[in-house]
Amino acid sequence: MSSVLALSSVSKSYGALKVTDDISFEIQRGETYGILGPNGAGKTTLFNLVSGDVRPDAGTIHFDGNDIGALAPHKRCVAGIGRSYQVPRPFGGMTVFENLLVGATFGGELAEHAAYDVCIDVLERTGLKRRANQLASTLTLLDRKRLELARALATRPKLLLLDEIAGGLTEPETHELVDEIKRVKEHGVTIVWIEHVVHALLAVADRLLVIHFGKRLAEGSPAAVMDDPEVKRVYLGLEA
């Protein structure tokens, strides 16, 4: 396998607060990589660094073998980095299908005919086909989460960043969403997933990274990481 995303000694501070502290990792093509950590650990900042919403103070970020440090966020999207956000922000006055068209035409830079084909395919893959003509503002939380996923997929990403997409869902809804993410994985999309709903992440992730106060605490197979004494102490609040 070849590396899709590689962070090397990446750091980011806001004043005296170091939110990302010398973080390095590589993600292989087709892999699902989970990121865990307590609130304030720096997880979303990592995503913002990869998507270009913020710039690192130190270190490098390579995507598909290229240094993307100078690329603007929309250029990173066009290059193949798609993401969802923790709080769904659909275009409420547009239909579900129109939301996807925005992703396909602006994020994926597709012509209209090709964009329609991509959007129809994504609607079917994410269970939103029956909602295609429904205004996004009228969707349930689960379907808004699906739309976040679908709009990111409409950009045809090589790398998909999921930011706590299972947050706020009921247990049955979480299982539905996990099944849809598994189907995305089966299509070969590389996924990086930040999540507090640990069992959802464990159902999909090939490897886990745990961070604490911006630092790397543990990395490895899900079983090994969840059995790590420091992870149990810091993240799960358990004594080894």
PDB file of C-alpha atoms in Angstrom:
ATOM      1  CA  MET A   1       0.000   0.000   0.000  1.00  0.00           C
ATOM      2  CA  SER A   2       1.081   3.598  -0.562  1.00  0.00           C
ATOM      3  CA  SER A   3       0.719   6.539   1.789  1.00  0.00           C
ATOM      4  CA  VAL A   4      -2.196   8.892   1.115  1.00  0.00           C
ATOM      5  CA  LEU A   5      -1.615  11.261   4.028  1.00  0.00           C
ATOM      6  CA  ALA A   6       1.591  11.870   5.979  1.00  0.00           C
ATOM      7  CA  LEU A   7       2.062  14.353   8.805  1.00  0.00           C
ATOM      8  CA  SER A   8       5.621  14.990   9.987  1.00  0.00           C
ATOM      9  CA  SER A   9       6.327  16.842  13.274  1.00  0.00           C
ATOM     10  CA  VAL A  10       3.233  19.037  12.884  1.00  0.00           C
ATOM     11  CA  SER A  11       2.585  21.618  15.598  1.00  0.00           C
ATOM     12  CA  LYS A  12       0.022  24.379  16.044  1.00  0.00           C
ATOM     13  CA  SER A  13      -0.327  26.916  18.867  1.00  0.00           C
ATOM     14  CA  TYR A  14      -2.798  29.629  19.729  1.00  0.00           C
ATOM     15  CA  GLY A  15      -0.817  32.016  21.889  1.00  0.00           C
ATOM     16  CA  ALA A  16       0.662  30.007  24.754  1.00  0.00           C
ATOM     17  CA  LEU A  17      -1.677  27.048  24.118  1.00  0.00           C
ATOM     18  CA  LYS A  18      -0.103  24.295  22.018  1.00  0.00           C
ATOM     19  CA  VAL A  19      -3.068  22.383  20.577  1.00  0.00           C
ATOM     20  CA  THR A  20      -1.048  20.128  18.246  1.00  0.00           C
ATOM     21  CA  ASP A  21       2.359  19.141  19.551  1.00  0.00           C
ATOM     22  CA  ASP A  22       4.871  17.465  17.215  1.00  0.00           C
ATOM     23  CA  ILE A  23       2.364  15.026  15.680  1.00  0.00           C
ATOM     24  CA  SER A  24       3.532  12.532  13.052  1.00  0.00           C
ATOM     25  CA  PHE A  25       1.655   9.682  11.366  1.00  0.00           C
ATOM     26  CA  GLU A  26       1.047   8.106   7.963  1.00  0.00           C
ATOM     27  CA  ILE A  27      -2.191   6.722   6.540  1.00  0.00           C
ATOM     28  CA  GLN A  28      -2.144   4.094   3.829  1.00  0.00           C
ATOM     29  CA  ARG A  29      -4.389   3.979   0.778  1.00  0.00           C
ATOM     30  CA  GLY A  30      -7.735   2.317   1.556  1.00  0.00           C
ATOM     31  CA  GLU A  31      -7.173   2.409   5.316  1.00  0.00           C
ATOM     32  CA  THR A  32      -9.653   3.601   7.935  1.00  0.00           C
ATOM     33  CA  TYR A  33      -7.740   5.466  10.640  1.00  0.00           C
ATOM     34  CA  GLY A  34      -9.511   6.436  13.850  1.00  0.00           C
ATOM     35  CA  ILE A  35      -8.518   9.302  16.140  1.00  0.00           C
ATOM     36  CA  LEU A  36      -9.569   9.325  19.795  1.00  0.00           C
ATOM     37  CA  GLY A  37      -8.955  11.737  22.628  1.00  0.00           C
ATOM     38  CA  PRO A  38     -10.704  13.673  25.391  1.00  0.00           C
ATOM     39  CA  ASN A  39     -12.383  17.001  24.664  1.00  0.00           C
ATOM     40  CA  GLY A  40      -9.736  19.623  23.981  1.00  0.00           C
ATOM     41  CA  ALA A  41      -7.138  17.052  22.943  1.00  0.00           C
ATOM     42  CA  GLY A  42      -6.604  18.736  19.560  1.00  0.00           C
ATOM     43  CA  LYS A  43      -8.484  16.326  17.300  1.00  0.00           C
ATOM     44  CA  THR A  44     -10.470  18.843  15.262  1.00  0.00           C
ATOM     45  CA  THR A  45      -7.402  21.065  14.956  1.00  0.00           C
ATOM     46  CA  LEU A  46      -5.688  18.130  13.228  1.00  0.00           C
ATOM     47  CA  PHE A  47      -8.515  18.019  10.692  1.00  0.00           C
ATOM     48  CA  ASN A  48      -8.357  21.779  10.207  1.00  0.00           C
ATOM     49  CA  LEU A  49      -4.627  21.472   9.507  1.00  0.00           C
ATOM     50  CA  VAL A  50      -5.197  18.745   6.905  1.00  0.00           C
ATOM     51  CA  SER A  51      -8.121  20.534   5.219  1.00  0.00           C
ATOM     52  CA  GLY A  52      -6.258  23.861   5.201  1.00  0.00           C
ATOM     53  CA  ASP A  53      -8.636  25.776   7.477  1.00  0.00           C
ATOM     54  CA  VAL A  54      -5.589  26.564   9.633  1.00  0.00           C
ATOM     55  CA  ARG A  55      -1.866  26.429   8.869  1.00  0.00           C
ATOM     56  CA  PRO A  56       0.729  24.645  11.028  1.00  0.00           C
ATOM     57  CA  ASP A  57       3.420  26.576  12.879  1.00  0.00           C
ATOM     58  CA  ALA A  58       5.874  23.762  12.199  1.00  0.00           C
ATOM     59  CA  GLY A  59       6.049  20.475  10.313  1.00  0.00           C
ATOM     60  CA  THR A  60       4.834  19.263   6.935  1.00  0.00           C
ATOM     61  CA  ILE A  61       1.668  17.673   5.548  1.00  0.00           C
ATOM     62  CA  HIS A  62       1.880  15.517   2.424  1.00  0.00           C
ATOM     63  CA  PHE A  63      -1.179  14.305   0.523  1.00  0.00           C
ATOM     64  CA  ASP A  64      -0.798  11.783  -2.279  1.00  0.00           C
ATOM     65  CA  GLY A  65       2.949  12.356  -2.192  1.00  0.00           C
ATOM     66  CA  ASN A  66       2.739  16.158  -2.495  1.00  0.00           C
ATOM     67  CA  ASP A  67       3.445  18.835   0.111  1.00  0.00           C
ATOM     68  CA  ILE A  68       0.108  20.666   0.465  1.00  0.00           C
ATOM     69  CA  GLY A  69       1.271  23.308   2.943  1.00  0.00           C
ATOM     70  CA  ALA A  70       0.723  26.148   0.463  1.00  0.00           C
ATOM     71  CA  LEU A  71      -2.628  24.912  -0.908  1.00  0.00           C
ATOM     72  CA  ALA A  72      -5.822  26.816  -0.048  1.00  0.00           C
ATOM     73  CA  PRO A  73      -8.714  24.769   1.414  1.00  0.00           C
ATOM     74  CA  HIS A  74     -10.725  24.685  -1.831  1.00  0.00           C
ATOM     75  CA  LYS A  75      -7.660  23.497  -3.743  1.00  0.00           C
ATOM     76  CA  ARG A  76      -7.219  20.667  -1.230  1.00  0.00           C
ATOM     77  CA  CYS A  77     -10.832  19.697  -1.794  1.00  0.00           C
ATOM     78  CA  VAL A  78     -10.332  19.648  -5.559  1.00  0.00           C
ATOM     79  CA  ALA A  79      -7.147  17.586  -5.027  1.00  0.00           C
ATOM     80  CA  GLY A  80      -9.196  14.934  -3.244  1.00  0.00           C
ATOM     81  CA  ILE A  81      -9.644  15.811   0.443  1.00  0.00           C
ATOM     82  CA  GLY A  82     -13.304  15.788   1.509  1.00  0.00           C
ATOM     83  CA  ARG A  83     -14.582  16.368   5.025  1.00  0.00           C
ATOM     84  CA  SER A  84     -17.654  16.492   7.215  1.00  0.00           C
ATOM     85  CA  TYR A  85     -18.107  18.806  10.172  1.00  0.00           C
ATOM     86  CA  GLN A  86     -19.072  17.992  13.735  1.00  0.00           C
ATOM     87  CA  VAL A  87     -22.187  20.180  13.518  1.00  0.00           C
ATOM     88  CA  PRO A  88     -24.003  19.549  10.191  1.00  0.00           C
ATOM     89  CA  ARG A  89     -24.338  22.749   8.167  1.00  0.00           C
ATOM     90  CA  PRO A  90     -26.388  21.926   5.076  1.00  0.00           C
ATOM     91  CA  PHE A  91     -27.667  24.622   2.750  1.00  0.00           C
ATOM     92  CA  GLY A  92     -31.099  24.607   4.376  1.00  0.00           C
ATOM     93  CA  GLY A  93     -32.953  26.345   1.567  1.00  0.00           C
ATOM     94  CA  MET A  94     -31.739  23.796  -0.982  1.00  0.00           C
ATOM     95  CA  THR A  95     -32.904  20.238  -1.511  1.00  0.00           C
ATOM     96  CA  VAL A  96     -30.729  17.284  -0.598  1.00  0.00           C
ATOM     97  CA  PHE A  97     -29.890  16.778  -4.280  1.00  0.00           C
ATOM     98  CA  GLU A  98     -28.953  20.439  -4.714  1.00  0.00           C
ATOM     99  CA  ASN A  99     -26.645  20.215  -1.689  1.00  0.00           C
ATOM    100  CA  LEU A 100     -24.841  17.338  -3.365  1.00  0.00           C
ATOM    101  CA  LEU A 101     -24.614  19.245  -6.636  1.00  0.00           C
ATOM    102  CA  VAL A 102     -22.758  22.032  -4.823  1.00  0.00           C
ATOM    103  CA  GLY A 103     -20.225  19.482  -3.628  1.00  0.00           C
ATOM    104  CA  ALA A 104     -19.869  17.824  -7.031  1.00  0.00           C
ATOM    105  CA  THR A 105     -19.616  20.998  -9.125  1.00  0.00           C
ATOM    106  CA  PHE A 106     -17.560  23.228  -6.826  1.00  0.00           C
ATOM    107  CA  GLY A 107     -15.661  20.706  -4.710  1.00  0.00           C
ATOM    108  CA  GLY A 108     -15.297  18.094  -7.455  1.00  0.00           C
ATOM    109  CA  GLU A 109     -15.157  20.557 -10.366  1.00  0.00           C
ATOM    110  CA  LEU A 110     -17.489  18.377 -12.421  1.00  0.00           C
ATOM    111  CA  ALA A 111     -19.526  19.494 -15.410  1.00  0.00           C
ATOM    112  CA  GLU A 112     -23.303  19.416 -14.924  1.00  0.00           C
ATOM    113  CA  HIS A 113     -24.030  16.057 -16.587  1.00  0.00           C
ATOM    114  CA  ALA A 114     -21.191  14.251 -14.799  1.00  0.00           C
ATOM    115  CA  ALA A 115     -22.186  15.910 -11.506  1.00  0.00           C
ATOM    116  CA  TYR A 116     -25.753  14.571 -11.813  1.00  0.00           C
ATOM    117  CA  ASP A 117     -24.477  11.015 -12.287  1.00  0.00           C
ATOM    118  CA  VAL A 118     -22.172  11.276  -9.264  1.00  0.00           C
ATOM    119  CA  CYS A 119     -24.929  12.748  -7.063  1.00  0.00           C
ATOM    120  CA  ILE A 120     -27.412  10.010  -7.977  1.00  0.00           C
ATOM    121  CA  ASP A 121     -24.822   7.356  -7.143  1.00  0.00           C
ATOM    122  CA  VAL A 122     -24.025   9.009  -3.779  1.00  0.00           C
ATOM    123  CA  LEU A 123     -27.722   9.318  -2.910  1.00  0.00           C
ATOM    124  CA  GLU A 124     -28.127   5.581  -3.387  1.00  0.00           C
ATOM    125  CA  ARG A 125     -24.981   4.719  -1.407  1.00  0.00           C
ATOM    126  CA  THR A 126     -25.943   6.857   1.593  1.00  0.00           C
ATOM    127  CA  GLY A 127     -29.642   5.983   1.830  1.00  0.00           C
ATOM    128  CA  LEU A 128     -30.781   9.486   0.852  1.00  0.00           C
ATOM    129  CA  LYS A 129     -32.398   8.750  -2.506  1.00  0.00           C
ATOM    130  CA  ARG A 130     -35.880   8.957  -0.991  1.00  0.00           C
ATOM    131  CA  ARG A 131     -34.985  12.415   0.385  1.00  0.00           C
ATOM    132  CA  ALA A 132     -33.509  13.814  -2.832  1.00  0.00           C
ATOM    133  CA  ASN A 133     -36.159  16.535  -3.301  1.00  0.00           C
ATOM    134  CA  GLN A 134     -36.629  17.320   0.388  1.00  0.00           C
ATOM    135  CA  LEU A 135     -35.359  20.628   1.769  1.00  0.00           C
ATOM    136  CA  ALA A 136     -32.241  20.039   3.851  1.00  0.00           C
ATOM    137  CA  SER A 137     -33.642  22.204   6.661  1.00  0.00           C
ATOM    138  CA  THR A 138     -36.437  19.661   7.256  1.00  0.00           C
ATOM    139  CA  LEU A 139     -34.209  16.598   7.712  1.00  0.00           C
ATOM    140  CA  THR A 140     -33.851  14.610  10.923  1.00  0.00           C
ATOM    141  CA  LEU A 141     -30.463  14.628  12.670  1.00  0.00           C
ATOM    142  CA  LEU A 142     -29.574  11.225  11.208  1.00  0.00           C
ATOM    143  CA  ASP A 143     -30.372  12.379   7.675  1.00  0.00           C
ATOM    144  CA  ARG A 144     -28.433  15.627   8.220  1.00  0.00           C
ATOM    145  CA  LYS A 145     -25.464  13.466   9.227  1.00  0.00           C
ATOM    146  CA  ARG A 146     -26.020  11.366   6.104  1.00  0.00           C
ATOM    147  CA  LEU A 147     -26.109  14.550   4.046  1.00  0.00           C
ATOM    148  CA  GLU A 148     -22.780  15.694   5.555  1.00  0.00           C
ATOM    149  CA  LEU A 149     -21.321  12.366   4.489  1.00  0.00           C
ATOM    150  CA  ALA A 150     -22.988  12.477   1.067  1.00  0.00           C
ATOM    151  CA  ARG A 151     -21.927  16.044   0.264  1.00  0.00           C
ATOM    152  CA  ALA A 152     -18.312  15.149   1.075  1.00  0.00           C
ATOM    153  CA  LEU A 153     -18.552  12.020  -1.099  1.00  0.00           C
ATOM    154  CA  ALA A 154     -19.949  14.084  -3.975  1.00  0.00           C
ATOM    155  CA  THR A 155     -16.538  15.766  -4.262  1.00  0.00           C
ATOM    156  CA  ARG A 156     -15.133  12.292  -5.124  1.00  0.00           C
ATOM    157  CA  PRO A 157     -12.523  12.333  -2.360  1.00  0.00           C
ATOM    158  CA  LYS A 158      -9.453  10.127  -2.173  1.00  0.00           C
ATOM    159  CA  LEU A 159      -9.328  10.994   1.539  1.00  0.00           C
ATOM    160  CA  LEU A 160     -12.471  11.458   3.640  1.00  0.00           C
ATOM    161  CA  LEU A 161     -12.276  13.242   7.006  1.00  0.00           C
ATOM    162  CA  LEU A 162     -15.205  12.465   9.336  1.00  0.00           C
ATOM    163  CA  ASP A 163     -15.504  14.723  12.388  1.00  0.00           C
ATOM    164  CA  GLU A 164     -17.655  13.075  15.111  1.00  0.00           C
ATOM    165  CA  ILE A 165     -20.300  12.144  12.581  1.00  0.00           C
ATOM    166  CA  ALA A 166     -22.021   9.746  15.027  1.00  0.00           C
ATOM    167  CA  GLY A 167     -22.380  12.372  17.765  1.00  0.00           C
ATOM    168  CA  GLY A 168     -25.923  12.849  19.094  1.00  0.00           C
ATOM    169  CA  LEU A 169     -27.381   9.797  17.384  1.00  0.00           C
ATOM    170  CA  THR A 170     -29.326   7.028  19.098  1.00  0.00           C
ATOM    171  CA  GLU A 171     -27.833   3.539  19.244  1.00  0.00           C
ATOM    172  CA  PRO A 172     -29.893   2.201  16.296  1.00  0.00           C
ATOM    173  CA  GLU A 173     -29.100   5.335  14.256  1.00  0.00           C
ATOM    174  CA  THR A 174     -25.388   4.902  15.002  1.00  0.00           C
ATOM    175  CA  HIS A 175     -25.513   1.327  13.703  1.00  0.00           C
ATOM    176  CA  GLU A 176     -27.192   2.544  10.491  1.00  0.00           C
ATOM    177  CA  LEU A 177     -24.522   5.186   9.956  1.00  0.00           C
ATOM    178  CA  VAL A 178     -21.697   2.740  10.690  1.00  0.00           C
ATOM    179  CA  ASP A 179     -23.094   0.383   8.033  1.00  0.00           C
ATOM    180  CA  GLU A 180     -23.059   3.234   5.506  1.00  0.00           C
ATOM    181  CA  ILE A 181     -19.472   4.162   6.392  1.00  0.00           C
ATOM    182  CA  LYS A 182     -18.479   0.517   5.934  1.00  0.00           C
ATOM    183  CA  ARG A 183     -19.933   0.674   2.418  1.00  0.00           C
ATOM    184  CA  VAL A 184     -17.898   3.817   1.718  1.00  0.00           C
ATOM    185  CA  LYS A 185     -14.803   1.950   2.889  1.00  0.00           C
ATOM    186  CA  GLU A 186     -15.631  -0.964   0.566  1.00  0.00           C
ATOM    187  CA  HIS A 187     -15.493   1.489  -2.360  1.00  0.00           C
ATOM    188  CA  GLY A 188     -11.806   2.095  -1.563  1.00  0.00           C
ATOM    189  CA  VAL A 189     -12.052   5.555   0.016  1.00  0.00           C
ATOM    190  CA  THR A 190      -9.370   6.241   2.624  1.00  0.00           C
ATOM    191  CA  ILE A 191     -11.043   7.458   5.826  1.00  0.00           C
ATOM    192  CA  VAL A 192      -9.809   9.358   8.869  1.00  0.00           C
ATOM    193  CA  TRP A 193     -12.491   9.415  11.560  1.00  0.00           C
ATOM    194  CA  ILE A 194     -12.554  11.411  14.793  1.00  0.00           C
ATOM    195  CA  GLU A 195     -15.180  10.029  17.130  1.00  0.00           C
ATOM    196  CA  HIS A 196     -16.277   9.964  20.784  1.00  0.00           C
ATOM    197  CA  VAL A 197     -18.640   7.043  20.163  1.00  0.00           C
ATOM    198  CA  VAL A 198     -15.862   4.505  20.647  1.00  0.00           C
ATOM    199  CA  HIS A 199     -17.762   1.364  19.639  1.00  0.00           C
ATOM    200  CA  ALA A 200     -18.684   2.985  16.298  1.00  0.00           C
ATOM    201  CA  LEU A 201     -15.044   3.684  15.579  1.00  0.00           C
ATOM    202  CA  LEU A 202     -13.940   0.216  16.652  1.00  0.00           C
ATOM    203  CA  ALA A 203     -16.414  -1.334  14.201  1.00  0.00           C
ATOM    204  CA  VAL A 204     -14.648   0.253  11.218  1.00  0.00           C
ATOM    205  CA  ALA A 205     -11.094   1.390  12.079  1.00  0.00           C
ATOM    206  CA  ASP A 206      -7.999  -0.530  10.954  1.00  0.00           C
ATOM    207  CA  ARG A 207      -5.740   1.514  13.258  1.00  0.00           C
ATOM    208  CA  LEU A 208      -6.239   4.024  16.067  1.00  0.00           C
ATOM    209  CA  LEU A 209      -4.361   7.105  17.217  1.00  0.00           C
ATOM    210  CA  VAL A 210      -5.023   8.509  20.684  1.00  0.00           C
ATOM    211  CA  ILE A 211      -3.934  12.072  21.434  1.00  0.00           C
ATOM    212  CA  HIS A 212      -3.901  13.960  24.726  1.00  0.00           C
ATOM    213  CA  PHE A 213      -3.153  17.682  25.105  1.00  0.00           C
ATOM    214  CA  GLY A 214      -2.057  17.734  21.478  1.00  0.00           C
ATOM    215  CA  LYS A 215       0.483  14.943  21.918  1.00  0.00           C
ATOM    216  CA  ARG A 216       0.457  11.413  20.556  1.00  0.00           C
ATOM    217  CA  LEU A 217      -0.388   9.019  23.390  1.00  0.00           C
ATOM    218  CA  ALA A 218      -0.760   5.691  21.553  1.00  0.00           C
ATOM    219  CA  GLU A 219      -1.068   4.310  18.038  1.00  0.00           C
ATOM    220  CA  GLY A 220      -1.667   0.835  16.653  1.00  0.00           C
ATOM    221  CA  SER A 221      -4.315  -1.815  16.178  1.00  0.00           C
ATOM    222  CA  PRO A 222      -7.645  -1.063  17.882  1.00  0.00           C
ATOM    223  CA  ALA A 223      -7.225  -3.979  20.310  1.00  0.00           C
ATOM    224  CA  ALA A 224      -3.707  -2.964  21.330  1.00  0.00           C
ATOM    225  CA  VAL A 225      -4.570   0.711  21.724  1.00  0.00           C
ATOM    226  CA  MET A 226      -7.697   0.091  23.806  1.00  0.00           C
ATOM    227  CA  ASP A 227      -5.647  -2.228  26.041  1.00  0.00           C
ATOM    228  CA  ASP A 228      -2.894   0.358  26.559  1.00  0.00           C
ATOM    229  CA  PRO A 229      -2.651   1.319  30.289  1.00  0.00           C
ATOM    230  CA  GLU A 230      -2.179   5.028  29.516  1.00  0.00           C
ATOM    231  CA  VAL A 231      -5.190   5.071  27.179  1.00  0.00           C
ATOM    232  CA  LYS A 232      -7.297   3.411  29.863  1.00  0.00           C
ATOM    233  CA  ARG A 233      -6.136   5.949  32.417  1.00  0.00           C
ATOM    234  CA  VAL A 234      -6.387   9.116  30.351  1.00  0.00           C
ATOM    235  CA  TYR A 235      -9.246   8.437  27.972  1.00  0.00           C
ATOM    236  CA  LEU A 236     -11.378   5.859  29.731  1.00  0.00           C
ATOM    237  CA  GLY A 237     -10.695   7.035  33.288  1.00  0.00           C
ATOM    238  CA  LEU A 238      -9.620   3.545  34.377  1.00  0.00           C
ATOM    239  CA  GLU A 239      -6.638   2.527  36.441  1.00  0.00           C
ATOM    240  CA  ALA A 240      -4.368  -0.038  34.823  1.00  0.00           C
TER     241      ALA A 240
END
